[in-house]
Coordinates of C-alpha atoms in Angstrom, one line a residue:
M1 CA 7.9 -16.6 -1.3
S2 CA 6.3 -20.0 -2.0
A3 CA 4.4 -20.6 -5.4
S4 CA 2.3 -23.7 -7.1
P5 CA 4.3 -25.5 -9.8
L6 CA 2.5 -24.4 -13.5
G7 CA 1.0 -27.3 -15.6
F8 CA 2.1 -27.7 -18.7
A9 CA 0.5 -25.8 -21.4
L10 CA 0.7 -22.3 -19.0
L11 CA 4.9 -23.7 -18.9
L12 CA 5.1 -23.1 -22.5
D13 CA 3.0 -20.2 -22.9
G14 CA 5.1 -18.4 -20.2
L15 CA 8.6 -19.4 -21.8
K16 CA 6.5 -18.6 -25.4
A17 CA 6.0 -15.3 -24.5
A18 CA 9.4 -14.7 -22.0
G19 CA 11.9 -16.1 -25.1
E20 CA 12.4 -12.6 -27.2
D21 CA 15.0 -9.7 -27.0
T22 CA 12.3 -7.1 -26.5
R23 CA 10.0 -8.9 -23.9
L24 CA 12.9 -10.4 -21.1
R25 CA 14.7 -6.6 -21.5
L26 CA 10.5 -5.9 -19.9
L27 CA 10.2 -8.5 -17.5
A28 CA 13.5 -7.2 -16.0
L29 CA 12.5 -3.7 -15.9
I30 CA 9.1 -4.9 -14.1
G31 CA 11.1 -6.5 -11.7
E32 CA 12.6 -3.8 -10.7
G33 CA 9.2 -1.8 -9.5
E34 CA 6.0 -0.6 -11.3
L35 CA 6.6 1.3 -14.8
T36 CA 3.6 2.7 -16.9
V37 CA 4.5 1.6 -21.0
S38 CA 5.3 5.9 -21.7
E39 CA 8.2 5.0 -19.4
L40 CA 9.6 1.4 -20.7
T41 CA 9.0 3.1 -24.2
E42 CA 11.3 6.2 -23.1
I43 CA 13.8 3.1 -21.6
L44 CA 13.8 0.6 -24.8
G45 CA 13.8 3.4 -27.1
Q46 CA 10.8 1.5 -29.2
S47 CA 7.8 2.7 -30.0
Q48 CA 4.8 2.5 -28.0
P49 CA 2.4 0.3 -29.9
R50 CA 5.5 -1.6 -30.0
I51 CA 6.2 -1.4 -26.7
S52 CA 2.5 -2.4 -25.8
R53 CA 2.5 -5.7 -28.1
H54 CA 5.0 -7.0 -26.2
L55 CA 3.4 -6.6 -23.1
K56 CA 0.2 -7.5 -23.8
L57 CA 1.2 -11.2 -24.8
L58 CA 3.7 -11.3 -21.1
A59 CA 0.3 -10.2 -19.6
E60 CA -2.0 -12.8 -21.5
A61 CA 0.9 -15.5 -20.5
G62 CA 0.4 -14.2 -16.4
L63 CA 4.3 -13.2 -16.6
V64 CA 3.6 -9.4 -15.6
E65 CA -0.1 -7.7 -14.1
R66 CA -2.1 -4.6 -15.6
F67 CA -4.1 -2.1 -13.4
R68 CA -5.5 0.9 -14.5
E69 CA -4.4 4.0 -12.8
A70 CA -6.8 7.0 -13.8
S71 CA -5.5 8.1 -17.0
W72 CA -2.0 6.2 -16.7
V73 CA -1.8 2.5 -17.2
F74 CA 1.0 0.6 -14.7
Y75 CA 2.7 -3.1 -15.1
R76 CA 4.0 -4.9 -12.3
R77 CA 5.7 -7.9 -12.1
A78 CA 2.9 -10.8 -11.7
V79 CA 2.0 -11.9 -7.9
D80 CA -0.8 -13.3 -7.5
A81 CA -1.2 -14.5 -11.4
P82 CA -0.5 -18.3 -12.2
G83 CA 2.7 -16.9 -14.5
A84 CA 4.2 -15.3 -10.8
A85 CA 6.6 -18.5 -10.2
L86 CA 8.1 -18.7 -13.7
T87 CA 8.5 -14.9 -13.0
D88 CA 10.3 -15.7 -10.1
A89 CA 12.8 -17.9 -11.5
L90 CA 13.8 -16.0 -14.7
L91 CA 14.4 -13.0 -12.8
E92 CA 16.6 -15.0 -10.4
L93 CA 18.4 -16.2 -13.5
M94 CA 19.2 -13.1 -14.6
A95 CA 23.2 -11.9 -14.6
P96 CA 22.9 -8.2 -12.5
D97 CA 25.9 -7.2 -14.1
D98 CA 25.0 -8.2 -17.7
E99 CA 25.7 -5.5 -20.8
V100 CA 22.1 -5.0 -21.9
L101 CA 20.2 -5.4 -18.7
L102 CA 22.5 -2.9 -17.2
R103 CA 22.0 -0.6 -19.8
D104 CA 18.0 -0.6 -19.4
R105 CA 18.8 0.2 -15.4
E106 CA 21.2 3.1 -15.9
R107 CA 18.3 4.4 -18.1
L108 CA 15.5 3.3 -15.6
E109 CA 17.3 5.1 -13.0
A110 CA 17.1 8.5 -15.4
V111 CA 12.9 7.5 -15.1
R112 CA 13.1 7.4 -11.7
A113 CA 15.0 10.4 -10.7
A114 CA 12.5 12.8 -13.1
R115 CA 10.1 11.2 -10.9
A116 CA 11.1 11.8 -8.4
A117 CA 11.6 15.3 -9.1
H118 CA 8.0 16.1 -10.1
A119 CA 6.9 13.8 -7.0
Q120 CA 9.1 16.0 -4.6
A121 CA 7.9 19.7 -6.1
Y122 CA 3.9 18.2 -5.7
F123 CA 4.8 17.6 -1.9
R124 CA 6.7 20.7 -1.6
A125 CA 3.5 22.9 -2.8
H126 CA 1.6 20.8 -0.1
A127 CA 3.7 19.7 2.6
H128 CA 2.6 22.9 4.8
E129 CA -0.8 21.0 5.2
W130 CA 0.5 18.3 7.1
D131 CA 3.4 20.4 8.8
A132 CA 0.5 22.4 10.2
I133 CA -1.0 19.7 10.9
R134 CA 2.0 17.3 12.9
R135 CA 2.7 20.2 15.0
L136 CA -0.6 19.7 16.6
H137 CA -0.1 16.0 18.0
A138 CA 2.7 13.7 19.1
P139 CA 6.2 13.7 17.1
E140 CA 6.0 11.1 13.8
A141 CA 8.7 9.0 15.3
Q142 CA 7.2 8.3 18.4
V143 CA 3.7 7.3 16.6
E144 CA 6.0 5.6 14.3
A145 CA 7.3 3.7 16.9
A146 CA 3.6 2.9 18.6
I147 CA 1.8 1.1 15.2
R148 CA 5.1 -0.8 15.4
Q149 CA 4.4 -2.3 18.9
A150 CA 1.1 -2.6 18.4
L151 CA 2.0 -5.2 15.6
A152 CA 4.9 -6.4 17.5
G153 CA 5.0 -10.0 18.5
G154 CA 2.5 -11.7 15.8
R155 CA 3.1 -12.7 11.2
I156 CA 3.3 -9.9 9.0
G157 CA 3.2 -11.7 6.0
S158 CA 0.9 -9.3 4.0
L159 CA 0.2 -6.1 4.4
L160 CA -1.8 -3.7 3.2
D161 CA -2.1 0.1 3.9
L162 CA -5.3 1.9 2.9
G163 CA -5.2 5.6 2.5
T164 CA -0.7 4.6 1.8
G165 CA -0.4 8.4 1.5
T166 CA 3.7 8.9 1.0
G167 CA 3.5 5.0 1.6
R168 CA 5.9 5.6 4.8
I169 CA 3.8 3.0 6.3
L170 CA 4.9 0.6 3.7
E171 CA 8.4 1.6 3.8
L172 CA 8.1 0.9 7.9
F173 CA 7.3 -2.8 7.6
A174 CA 9.5 -3.5 4.2
G175 CA 11.7 -5.7 6.2
E176 CA 9.6 -7.7 8.5
M177 CA 6.7 -8.0 5.7
E178 CA 6.5 -10.6 2.2
R179 CA 4.7 -8.5 0.3
G180 CA 2.8 -4.8 1.1
V181 CA -0.1 -3.5 -0.9
G182 CA -0.5 0.4 -1.0
I183 CA -4.2 2.0 -1.3
D184 CA -5.1 5.6 -2.1
L185 CA -7.2 8.0 -4.0
S186 CA -5.0 10.3 -5.4
A187 CA -2.9 9.5 -8.1
E188 CA -0.7 12.9 -7.3
M189 CA 0.2 11.1 -3.7
L190 CA 1.0 8.2 -5.2
A191 CA 3.5 9.3 -7.7
V192 CA 4.8 10.5 -3.8
A193 CA 4.8 6.9 -2.6
R194 CA 6.4 5.5 -5.7
A195 CA 9.2 8.1 -5.2
N196 CA 9.6 7.1 -1.5
L197 CA 9.1 3.6 -2.1
D198 CA 11.7 3.8 -4.9
R199 CA 14.3 6.3 -3.1
A200 CA 14.1 3.6 -0.1
G201 CA 14.8 0.4 -2.1
V202 CA 11.8 -1.2 -1.0
R203 CA 10.8 -4.0 -4.0
N204 CA 8.3 -5.6 -1.9
A205 CA 5.8 -3.1 -2.5
T206 CA 3.2 -1.8 -4.7
V207 CA 1.0 0.9 -4.4
R208 CA -2.1 1.4 -6.6
Q209 CA -5.2 4.0 -7.0
G210 CA -8.5 2.5 -5.7
D211 CA -11.7 3.2 -3.4
I212 CA -11.6 2.0 0.4
Y213 CA -15.3 2.1 0.5
S214 CA -14.7 -1.0 -2.8
L215 CA -11.5 -2.5 -2.6
A216 CA -10.8 -4.8 -6.2
L217 CA -9.4 -6.8 -4.1
P218 CA -10.3 -10.4 -3.1
R219 CA -11.8 -11.4 0.4
D220 CA -8.9 -13.0 3.1
A221 CA -6.2 -11.3 1.1
F222 CA -4.2 -9.7 4.1
D223 CA -2.5 -10.7 7.1
V224 CA -2.5 -7.2 7.9
V225 CA -4.0 -4.0 7.5
I226 CA -3.6 -0.6 8.4
V227 CA -5.9 2.6 8.2
H228 CA -3.1 5.6 9.5
Q229 CA -5.0 9.0 9.2
V230 CA -7.5 8.4 7.0
L231 CA -10.7 7.8 8.6
H232 CA -11.6 11.7 9.5
F233 CA -11.2 12.3 5.9
L234 CA -14.2 10.1 5.2
E235 CA -18.2 10.5 5.5
D236 CA -18.9 6.6 5.9
A237 CA -16.3 5.1 8.3
P238 CA -18.1 2.3 9.7
R239 CA -18.2 1.3 5.4
A240 CA -14.2 1.7 5.4
I241 CA -13.9 -0.7 8.1
K242 CA -16.5 -3.1 6.7
E243 CA -14.1 -3.2 3.8
A244 CA -11.5 -3.9 5.8
A245 CA -12.4 -6.7 8.0
R246 CA -13.5 -8.0 4.3
V247 CA -9.7 -8.5 3.1
L248 CA -9.0 -9.3 6.5
R249 CA -7.4 -13.2 6.8
P250 CA -8.8 -15.1 9.6
G251 CA -6.9 -14.2 12.4
G252 CA -5.2 -11.4 10.6
R253 CA -5.3 -7.8 12.6
L254 CA -6.8 -4.2 11.6
L255 CA -4.8 -1.6 13.2
V256 CA -6.9 2.1 13.3
V257 CA -4.4 5.1 13.6
D258 CA -6.5 8.2 13.7
F259 CA -7.4 11.5 16.4
D260 CA -9.0 10.9 19.5
P261 CA -11.9 13.7 20.1
H262 CA -11.4 17.4 19.4
D263 CA -12.7 20.6 19.0
L264 CA -9.9 21.9 16.6
E265 CA -13.3 23.2 13.5
F266 CA -10.1 25.1 11.6
L267 CA -9.4 21.4 10.1
R268 CA -12.8 20.7 8.7
E269 CA -13.1 24.1 7.0
Q270 CA -8.9 24.0 5.8
H271 CA -8.1 20.1 5.7
A272 CA -11.1 19.1 4.7
H273 CA -11.6 17.2 7.9
R274 CA -14.9 15.2 8.0
R275 CA -14.8 14.2 11.1
L276 CA -13.1 15.9 14.6
G277 CA -12.1 12.5 16.0
F278 CA -13.3 9.4 17.7
A279 CA -14.5 8.6 20.6
P280 CA -13.0 4.9 21.4
E281 CA -16.6 3.5 21.7
I282 CA -18.3 4.7 18.9
M283 CA -14.3 3.1 17.3
E284 CA -15.2 -0.6 19.3
S285 CA -18.6 -0.6 17.6
W286 CA -17.8 -0.1 14.5
L287 CA -15.4 -2.7 14.6
A288 CA -17.6 -5.0 16.6
Q289 CA -20.2 -4.5 13.9
A290 CA -17.5 -5.6 10.9
G291 CA -17.2 -9.2 12.8
L292 CA -13.5 -7.7 14.1
V293 CA -13.1 -8.5 18.6
P294 CA -11.3 -5.0 20.0
Q295 CA -7.8 -5.8 21.5
S296 CA -6.3 -3.0 22.6
H297 CA -6.8 1.0 22.6
R298 CA -3.4 3.3 23.0
L299 CA -3.4 7.4 23.3
L300 CA -0.4 9.2 23.1
A301 CA -0.4 12.5 24.3
P302 CA -0.1 15.6 22.3
K303 CA 3.3 17.7 22.1
D304 CA 3.6 20.3 25.1
H305 CA 0.8 18.6 26.9
G306 CA 1.9 19.4 30.4
T307 CA 0.9 23.1 29.4
S308 CA -2.8 23.2 28.2
G309 CA -4.5 20.3 26.2
E310 CA -6.6 23.1 24.3
G311 CA -5.2 23.3 20.4
R312 CA -4.0 20.0 20.4
L313 CA -4.5 16.0 19.1
T314 CA -4.3 13.4 20.7
V315 CA -3.6 10.6 18.6
S316 CA -5.6 7.0 19.3
L317 CA -4.7 3.4 18.0
W318 CA -7.5 1.1 18.3
L319 CA -6.5 -2.9 17.4
A320 CA -9.0 -5.0 15.9
R321 CA -8.5 -9.4 15.0
D322 CA -10.4 -11.1 13.3
P323 CA -11.4 -14.2 15.2
R324 CA -12.4 -17.2 12.9
I325 CA -9.3 -18.8 13.5
V326 CA -10.3 -18.3 18.0
R327 CA -13.8 -19.8 16.7
A328 CA -12.4 -22.7 15.0
E329 CA -9.5 -23.6 17.7
A330 CA -12.6 -23.2 20.2
Q331 CA -15.3 -25.3 18.5
H332 CA -12.0 -27.9 17.8
N333 CA -11.1 -28.1 21.8
K334 CA -14.4 -28.8 22.3
E335 CA -14.8 -32.1 20.0
V336 CA -11.7 -33.3 21.9
A337 CA -13.0 -32.8 24.9

C-alpha cells in the first residue's frame, strides 16, 4: 500500500503518540484487527479510562481510526488518515517474536475465541433461516464461482461489500484485493463477520455498521462494489444502487447478485423479503438511472430445475460499470484525431 510522506509536524506528533509503552502495545494489537475499548482493556489488564486516554492520543495523531457501532466503539489501524504511513512503518518494525507482544497476542486470541463463540451461537440460532432459502437456489459454490467469473480480468484494488452479512464476500476476495470494507446494519451479523474473518486470517478487510442508503464513505472511493442478496430486503432498491454508484471510482464496477422474479410469497411473510425478485429490464433501468452502464446479466438455474421450476429461485447477476473513464478516453481520442 503506497502512502504519501508525512510533514515534519505530523511525523513528530505521530512519533510522540506512539512513543510510550502502552500506546505502542495498543498499536500492535489494533494492527491485528478491529478491537473495542473493553476488549483492549481485558487484554492489557488496565483500567478503561486509562486505555481510552491512550487511544484518544493515538487517534488524534492519526495512527488509529475510531468508529461507533450502536453502543460500541471500535478502533482499527489507520488506512485513510494522514498517519497511516507511520502506522504501517511502526508495525513493520515490530519483531513478531517479542516477548511482550507475544503475551498480548495470546490474550488477544482468547478474546477472539470468546467473540467467535458468541457469534456462532447467534448464527446457530438463525441458521435455519438461511438454510431454508439456500435449498431453493443454486449451490453457494456455484454462485460464488459466478461472482468471481463476473469480476475476473479486472483490478480489485478496493472492494466494498454492502450488506456484508457473514463477511463471506470479503473472505472470497481477500487474496485479490488490497483492502475491503463490509457494511451491514445488523450488529449481530457484524459480530459473525468479524469472527469469520478472524478465523480465516483475513487482515486486509474491515466491517462496520452503516446505512446502505447513506454511506459514511467518500465519493469515488472503491474499484468494486458488491451488493449480494440484499436488495430484496429493501424498501427503496434504486436509492441503494445510486448510493453504491456514488462511491465507485471512475471505471469502477458494481455487481448486484439477487433473485429473478418469483412467486414464493412465504419469503415475504416469513423472511422479511420486500421484493420477490427483480426483472432484468427493471434492474438495468435502475443501473442506468444511477449513471452506470450495464455490462452483463447472467442467470443461475435453481437446484433440481430439470423437474420443476415451481418453488425454486433463480439467481441473477448484473454487472455494471462507471463510464467516466470511457468518456474521458473517447474525448481524448477525438481531440487527437
